mmCIF file of C-alpha atoms in Angstrom:
data_model
loop_
_atom_site.group_PDB
_atom_site.id
_atom_site.type_symbol
_atom_site.label_atom_id
_atom_site.label_comp_id
_atom_site.label_asym_id
_atom_site.label_seq_id
_atom_site.Cartn_x
_atom_site.Cartn_y
_atom_site.Cartn_z
ATOM 1 C CA VAL A 1 0.000 0.000 0.000
ATOM 2 C CA ILE A 2 2.819 2.397 0.895
ATOM 3 C CA LEU A 3 4.657 1.471 -2.301
ATOM 4 C CA VAL A 4 1.542 2.113 -4.395
ATOM 5 C CA PHE A 5 1.030 5.465 -2.634
ATOM 6 C CA ALA A 6 4.667 6.391 -3.241
ATOM 7 C CA ILE A 7 4.380 5.479 -6.908
ATOM 8 C CA VAL A 8 1.181 7.520 -7.273
ATOM 9 C CA MET A 9 2.753 10.528 -5.556
ATOM 10 C CA PHE A 10 5.888 10.226 -7.714
ATOM 11 C CA VAL A 11 3.829 10.098 -10.888
ATOM 12 C CA ILE A 12 1.665 13.035 -9.833
ATOM 13 C CA ASN A 13 4.727 15.161 -9.034
ATOM 14 C CA PHE A 14 6.988 13.878 -11.837
ATOM 15 C CA ASN A 15 6.936 17.097 -13.851
ATOM 16 C CA LYS A 16 7.707 19.162 -10.740
ATOM 17 C CA LEU A 17 10.666 16.950 -9.860
ATOM 18 C CA PHE A 18 12.060 16.804 -13.402
ATOM 19 C CA PRO A 19 11.098 19.947 -15.294
ATOM 20 C CA GLY A 20 11.479 19.761 -19.031
ATOM 21 C CA THR A 21 10.443 16.098 -19.242
ATOM 22 C CA GLN A 22 6.923 16.665 -20.487
ATOM 23 C CA GLN A 23 4.894 13.579 -21.265
ATOM 24 C CA THR A 24 2.374 13.431 -24.055
ATOM 25 C CA GLU A 25 -0.369 12.222 -21.714
ATOM 26 C CA GLU A 26 -0.676 13.215 -18.083
ATOM 27 C CA LEU A 27 -0.304 10.177 -15.823
ATOM 28 C CA ALA A 28 -2.708 9.476 -13.015
ATOM 29 C CA ALA A 29 -0.687 6.484 -11.768
ATOM 30 C CA SER A 30 1.871 3.895 -12.766
ATOM 31 C CA VAL A 31 1.291 0.379 -11.493
ATOM 32 C CA ASN A 32 4.490 -1.648 -11.783
ATOM 33 C CA GLY A 33 5.279 0.182 -15.015
ATOM 34 C CA GLU A 34 1.730 -0.028 -16.389
ATOM 35 C CA GLU A 35 0.408 3.479 -16.886
ATOM 36 C CA ILE A 36 -3.038 4.800 -16.040
ATOM 37 C CA THR A 37 -3.448 8.149 -17.735
ATOM 38 C CA MET A 38 -5.751 10.941 -16.695
ATOM 39 C CA ALA A 39 -7.590 10.306 -19.967
ATOM 40 C CA ASP A 40 -8.139 6.647 -18.938
ATOM 41 C CA LEU A 41 -9.421 7.772 -15.554
ATOM 42 C CA THR A 42 -11.731 10.402 -17.033
ATOM 43 C CA THR A 43 -13.065 7.979 -19.636
ATOM 44 C CA GLN A 44 -13.846 5.368 -17.015
ATOM 45 C CA TYR A 45 -15.371 7.964 -14.685
ATOM 46 C CA ASN A 46 -17.595 9.262 -17.481
ATOM 47 C CA THR A 47 -19.045 5.784 -18.030
ATOM 48 C CA LEU A 48 -20.415 5.751 -14.479
ATOM 49 C CA PRO A 49 -24.116 6.501 -14.106
ATOM 50 C CA ALA A 50 -24.770 9.989 -12.725
ATOM 51 C CA SER A 51 -26.210 8.517 -9.516
ATOM 52 C CA TYR A 52 -22.878 6.750 -8.797
ATOM 53 C CA LYS A 53 -20.892 9.945 -9.279
ATOM 54 C CA GLN A 54 -22.533 11.310 -6.130
ATOM 55 C CA PHE A 55 -20.717 8.659 -4.107
ATOM 56 C CA ILE A 56 -17.554 7.876 -6.069
ATOM 57 C CA THR A 57 -14.834 10.443 -6.636
ATOM 58 C CA LYS A 58 -12.185 10.201 -9.330
ATOM 59 C CA GLU A 59 -9.638 9.504 -6.593
ATOM 60 C CA GLN A 60 -11.666 6.532 -5.350
ATOM 61 C CA LEU A 61 -12.083 5.262 -8.889
ATOM 62 C CA LEU A 62 -8.332 5.584 -9.433
ATOM 63 C CA GLY A 63 -7.789 3.476 -6.300
ATOM 64 C CA GLN A 64 -10.102 0.820 -7.734
ATOM 65 C CA MET A 65 -8.295 0.936 -11.075
ATOM 66 C CA ILE A 66 -4.935 0.503 -9.317
ATOM 67 C CA ASN A 67 -6.239 -2.447 -7.294
ATOM 68 C CA GLU A 68 -7.636 -4.046 -10.438
ATOM 69 C CA ARG A 69 -4.318 -3.636 -12.264
ATOM 70 C CA LEU A 70 -2.428 -5.157 -9.318
ATOM 71 C CA LEU A 71 -4.766 -8.152 -9.212
ATOM 72 C CA LEU A 72 -4.572 -8.638 -12.980
ATOM 73 C CA GLN A 73 -0.781 -8.415 -12.884
ATOM 74 C CA LYS A 74 -0.649 -11.046 -10.130
ATOM 75 C CA ALA A 75 -3.079 -13.276 -12.022
ATOM 76 C CA ASN A 76 -0.995 -12.917 -15.184
ATOM 77 C CA GLU A 77 2.172 -13.721 -13.230
ATOM 78 C CA LEU A 78 0.502 -16.901 -11.920
ATOM 79 C CA GLY A 79 -0.751 -17.882 -15.382
ATOM 80 C CA TYR A 80 -4.468 -17.267 -14.963
ATOM 81 C CA SER A 81 -6.522 -16.824 -18.104
ATOM 82 C CA VAL A 82 -10.041 -17.310 -19.393
ATOM 83 C CA THR A 83 -11.234 -18.390 -22.797
ATOM 84 C CA ASP A 84 -13.201 -16.274 -25.247
ATOM 85 C CA GLU A 85 -16.061 -18.748 -24.763
ATOM 86 C CA GLN A 86 -16.115 -18.081 -21.002
ATOM 87 C CA VAL A 87 -16.215 -14.342 -21.647
ATOM 88 C CA GLU A 88 -19.041 -14.680 -24.180
ATOM 89 C CA GLN A 89 -20.990 -16.925 -21.784
ATOM 90 C CA ALA A 90 -20.638 -14.376 -18.967
ATOM 91 C CA LEU A 91 -21.821 -11.612 -21.301
ATOM 92 C CA GLU A 92 -24.775 -13.651 -22.554
ATOM 93 C CA ASP A 93 -25.720 -14.635 -18.983
ATOM 94 C CA ALA A 94 -25.663 -10.994 -17.892
ATOM 95 C CA ILE A 95 -27.878 -9.918 -20.787
ATOM 96 C CA ALA A 96 -30.266 -12.842 -20.213
ATOM 97 C CA LYS A 97 -30.640 -11.931 -16.522
ATOM 98 C CA SER A 98 -31.291 -8.274 -17.268
ATOM 99 C CA PRO A 99 -34.773 -6.952 -18.004
ATOM 100 C CA ILE A 100 -33.672 -5.561 -21.383
ATOM 101 C CA SER A 101 -33.062 -7.142 -24.763
ATOM 102 C CA ARG A 102 -29.665 -7.444 -26.398
ATOM 103 C CA SER A 103 -30.482 -4.599 -28.801
ATOM 104 C CA GLU A 104 -31.513 -2.360 -25.872
ATOM 105 C CA PHE A 105 -28.307 -3.353 -24.095
ATOM 106 C CA GLU A 106 -26.233 -2.362 -27.107
ATOM 107 C CA ALA A 107 -28.159 0.924 -27.417
ATOM 108 C CA ARG A 108 -27.353 1.743 -23.791
ATOM 109 C CA LEU A 109 -23.708 0.983 -24.436
ATOM 110 C CA ASP A 110 -23.760 3.456 -27.330
ATOM 111 C CA GLU A 111 -25.302 6.104 -25.042
ATOM 112 C CA GLN A 112 -22.324 5.666 -22.689
ATOM 113 C CA ASN A 113 -19.784 5.632 -25.540
ATOM 114 C CA LEU A 114 -18.940 1.984 -24.847
ATOM 115 C CA SER A 115 -18.631 -0.960 -27.204
ATOM 116 C CA LEU A 116 -19.254 -4.672 -26.797
ATOM 117 C CA ASP A 117 -15.471 -5.099 -26.834
ATOM 118 C CA ASP A 118 -15.250 -2.800 -23.796
ATOM 119 C CA VAL A 119 -17.791 -4.994 -22.005
ATOM 120 C CA ARG A 120 -15.961 -8.153 -23.052
ATOM 121 C CA LYS A 121 -12.715 -6.747 -21.673
ATOM 122 C CA PHE A 122 -14.501 -5.909 -18.399
ATOM 123 C CA TYR A 123 -15.887 -9.456 -18.096
ATOM 124 C CA ARG A 124 -12.534 -11.006 -19.012
ATOM 125 C CA ASN A 125 -10.807 -9.019 -16.264
ATOM 126 C CA GLN A 126 -13.514 -9.800 -13.710
ATOM 127 C CA LEU A 127 -13.438 -13.528 -14.506
ATOM 128 C CA ILE A 128 -9.649 -13.620 -14.153
ATOM 129 C CA ILE A 129 -9.768 -11.708 -10.859
ATOM 130 C CA THR A 130 -12.525 -14.011 -9.596
ATOM 131 C CA GLU A 131 -10.404 -17.080 -10.396
ATOM 132 C CA LEU A 132 -7.422 -15.562 -8.601
ATOM 133 C CA ILE A 133 -9.458 -14.689 -5.508
ATOM 134 C CA ASN A 134 -11.215 -18.051 -5.467
ATOM 135 C CA ASP A 135 -7.926 -19.926 -5.620
ATOM 136 C CA SER A 136 -5.863 -17.726 -3.331
ATOM 137 C CA VAL A 137 -8.440 -16.714 -0.729
ATOM 138 C CA LEU A 138 -11.785 -18.480 -0.832
ATOM 139 C CA SER A 139 -10.360 -21.963 -1.328
ATOM 140 C CA LYS A 140 -8.449 -21.567 1.931
ATOM 141 C CA ILE A 141 -11.524 -20.735 3.999
ATOM 142 C CA ASP A 142 -12.806 -23.764 5.853
ATOM 143 C CA VAL A 143 -16.044 -23.220 7.764
ATOM 144 C CA THR A 144 -17.494 -26.324 9.371
ATOM 145 C CA ASP A 145 -21.092 -26.938 10.392
ATOM 146 C CA GLU A 146 -19.882 -26.744 13.982
ATOM 147 C CA ASP A 147 -18.404 -23.261 13.325
ATOM 148 C CA ILE A 148 -21.733 -22.115 11.887
ATOM 149 C CA GLU A 149 -23.705 -23.547 14.793
ATOM 150 C CA ASN A 150 -21.355 -21.960 17.355
ATOM 151 C CA TYR A 151 -21.578 -18.576 15.637
ATOM 152 C CA TYR A 152 -25.366 -18.804 15.523
ATOM 153 C CA ASN A 153 -25.598 -19.784 19.196
ATOM 154 C CA ASP A 154 -23.259 -16.927 20.184
ATOM 155 C CA ASN A 155 -25.308 -14.410 18.167
ATOM 156 C CA LYS A 156 -28.907 -15.608 18.526
ATOM 157 C CA ALA A 157 -30.157 -12.119 19.391
ATOM 158 C CA GLN A 158 -29.264 -10.931 15.882
ATOM 159 C CA TYR A 159 -31.484 -13.568 14.327
ATOM 160 C CA GLN A 160 -34.527 -13.209 16.536
ATOM 161 C CA THR A 161 -37.348 -10.845 15.802
ATOM 162 C CA GLY A 162 -40.392 -9.976 17.799
ATOM 163 C CA GLU A 163 -43.837 -11.067 16.800
ATOM 164 C CA GLN A 164 -44.908 -9.675 13.467
ATOM 165 C CA VAL A 165 -48.152 -9.492 11.595
ATOM 166 C CA GLN A 166 -48.543 -8.897 7.909
ATOM 167 C CA ALA A 167 -51.843 -7.913 6.368
ATOM 168 C CA ARG A 168 -52.551 -7.463 2.707
ATOM 169 C CA HIS A 169 -56.234 -6.602 2.921
ATOM 170 C CA VAL A 170 -58.447 -5.606 5.770
ATOM 171 C CA LEU A 171 -62.102 -5.886 4.864
ATOM 172 C CA VAL A 172 -64.658 -3.752 6.649
ATOM 173 C CA ASN A 173 -68.363 -3.249 6.098
ATOM 174 C CA THR A 174 -68.552 0.532 6.059
ATOM 175 C CA SER A 175 -66.325 3.459 5.142
ATOM 176 C CA GLU A 176 -66.565 4.681 8.759
ATOM 177 C CA GLU A 177 -64.869 1.486 9.939
ATOM 178 C CA ALA A 178 -62.144 1.961 7.362
ATOM 179 C CA GLN A 179 -61.162 5.276 8.914
#
């Protein structure tokens, strides 16, 4: 984390430290030599829905982009990959689960200046990261039935609710009774 912060700060202040070494594109960060330009950051930020922009700053998005690059670099180093068929299946599954048709999906992509290739790249990266996390983290988690039962018994108050009644319709004879 400190190394990533140092790299980001170095990149941000590069032109101040070494005047006269102008770069063609302003860097937002360099992740183990892989550059994230301000243009990349702005492009990705502009694809976010307006409602998300209320909660996510460009700095937070840059942090996410750096984390994604680090995970992808590690996955690449360890030889993780996914096939084109896996990517297409993930894309088709996502469209099938959504309430819109494929043509509506593609129209929305156009509205956000995105292409199907952009979406494929996103799914490829997410599938690779998921494989890495599953193998390196989730596969090492071993929760037994006894662990679950002990946790439940230690935290029963969280799972208990008072008496509840649900009514869909209440029928009355007169409008006076309804009020």
